């Protein structure tokens, strides 16, 4: 009985005709459990309006308007 090849479980190479090169594809890596570091989200307080930024709504332009 011949075993079937599943591309999603084994690394293999594919030809990229646009760049005329062979590319190594490791689709099975997505099945590995995550063991990396988890970074906490940093919440920054951003002011609603910056009077020094001429692009903010309501700011005074360089010509005084």
Rosetta silent file (secondary structure, phi, psi, omega in degrees, C-alpha in Angstrom):
SEQUENCE: XXXXXXXXXXXXXXXXXXXXXXXXXXXXXXXXXXXXXXXXXXXXXXXXXXXXXXXXXXXXXXXXX
SCORE:     score description
SCORE:     0.000 S_00000001
   1 L     0.000  125.123 -178.494    0.000    0.000    0.000 S_00000001
   2 L   -84.583  135.688  177.842    1.505    3.305   -1.057 S_00000001
   3 L   -79.198  142.658  178.800    1.428    6.188    1.403 S_00000001
   4 L   -87.960  142.830  179.554   -0.097    9.407    0.141 S_00000001
   5 L   -88.484  123.655  176.458    1.976   12.570    0.268 S_00000001
   6 L  -109.311  113.833 -176.695    0.329   15.426    2.142 S_00000001
   7 L   -64.876  -24.337 -179.417    1.997   18.717    1.344 S_00000001
   8 L   -77.353   -8.822 -177.972    0.578   20.290    4.514 S_00000001
   9 L  -112.248   -7.313 -176.860    2.505   17.829    6.698 S_00000001
  10 L  -134.743  147.364  174.495    5.929   17.782    5.021 S_00000001
  11 L   -76.108  146.977 -178.785    8.346   20.397    3.837 S_00000001
  12 E  -154.323  169.993  178.703    8.766   20.494    0.094 S_00000001
  13 E  -110.605  146.905  177.186   10.037   22.768   -2.640 S_00000001
  14 E  -129.390  150.636  179.228    7.958   24.631   -5.183 S_00000001
  15 E   -91.525  130.320  175.733    8.991   26.421   -8.320 S_00000001
  16 E  -103.940  101.997 -176.347    8.306   30.157   -8.519 S_00000001
  17 L   -70.680  -21.280 -179.719    8.167   30.956  -12.246 S_00000001
  18 L   -69.222  -35.474  179.483    7.947   34.720  -11.658 S_00000001
  19 L  -109.332    2.508  178.686   11.401   34.841  -10.077 S_00000001
  20 L    53.734   53.312 -179.865   12.723   31.670  -11.727 S_00000001
  21 E  -147.899  160.756  176.489   13.706   30.068   -8.418 S_00000001
  22 E   -96.966  138.805 -175.074   12.834   27.157   -6.173 S_00000001
  23 E  -122.306  133.909  176.626   11.280   27.985   -2.787 S_00000001
  24 E   -82.890  125.607 -179.453   11.268   25.817    0.339 S_00000001
  25 E  -113.040  125.333  178.971    7.745   25.524    1.798 S_00000001
  26 L  -120.337   71.025 -175.728    7.328   24.346    5.409 S_00000001
  27 H   -67.272  -27.028 -177.969    3.562   24.285    5.826 S_00000001
  28 H   -67.942  -14.802 -179.765    3.702   21.851    8.763 S_00000001
  29 H   -64.259  -26.147 -179.320    5.265   24.549   10.972 S_00000001
  30 H   -69.960  -15.376  179.891    1.824   26.101   11.485 S_00000001
  31 H   -86.731   -7.693 -179.675    0.755   22.985   13.402 S_00000001
  32 L   -73.176  145.261  176.657    3.368   23.473   16.126 S_00000001
  33 L   -71.809  147.878 -179.651    2.162   24.793   19.479 S_00000001
  34 L   -73.975  125.550  178.205    3.130   28.366   20.332 S_00000001
  35 L  -126.902   18.220 -177.195    5.964   28.470   22.864 S_00000001
  36 L   -87.792  176.265 -178.644    7.061   32.042   22.348 S_00000001
  37 L   -79.034  141.037  177.013    6.963   35.005   24.626 S_00000001
  38 L  -105.619  121.137 -178.935    3.734   36.953   24.996 S_00000001
  39 L   -89.706  135.968  175.791    4.211   40.712   25.225 S_00000001
  40 L   -72.305  148.846  178.290    1.760   42.773   27.279 S_00000001
  41 L   -77.828  132.020  178.076   -0.084   45.501   25.417 S_00000001
  42 L   -98.118  122.982  179.571    1.103   48.974   26.275 S_00000001
  43 L   -95.597  118.786  178.180   -1.660   51.546   26.354 S_00000001
  44 L  -101.062  141.661  174.823   -0.490   55.023   25.414 S_00000001
  45 L   -90.328  120.121 -178.795   -2.538   58.072   26.136 S_00000001
  46 L  -108.979  126.869  179.007   -2.816   60.118   22.989 S_00000001
  47 L   -65.770  146.510  179.489   -4.117   63.684   23.249 S_00000001
  48 L   -67.869  -31.129 -174.668   -7.239   64.396   21.201 S_00000001
  49 L  -142.887  130.487  176.308   -5.780   67.625   19.851 S_00000001
  50 L  -111.998  107.680 -176.683   -2.227   68.835   19.412 S_00000001
  51 L   -65.546  -17.781  179.800   -2.197   72.626   18.937 S_00000001
  52 L   -86.872  -10.411 -179.940    1.348   72.492   17.519 S_00000001
  53 L   -93.700  113.722 -177.414    0.372   70.111   14.712 S_00000001
  54 L   -69.312  -11.005  179.667   -0.977   72.118   11.746 S_00000001
  55 L   -88.738  -11.178  178.985   -2.742   69.026   10.381 S_00000001
  56 L   -74.036  144.219  176.447   -5.008   68.636   13.431 S_00000001
  57 L   -62.157  135.673  178.202   -8.553   69.986   13.103 S_00000001
  58 L    86.806   -3.118 -179.630   -8.876   73.398   14.711 S_00000001
  59 L   -79.342  153.414  177.805   -5.143   74.144   14.705 S_00000001
  60 L   -80.182  129.689 -179.809   -3.814   77.505   13.555 S_00000001
  61 L   -76.913  169.930 -179.190   -2.125   77.322   10.176 S_00000001
  62 L   -64.256  -27.479 -179.806    1.253   78.848    9.389 S_00000001
  63 L   -86.914    4.743  176.078   -0.468   81.741    7.586 S_00000001
  64 L    92.995   -4.114  179.733   -2.472   82.562   10.733 S_00000001
  65 L   -78.231    0.000    0.000   -5.857   81.185    9.603 S_00000001
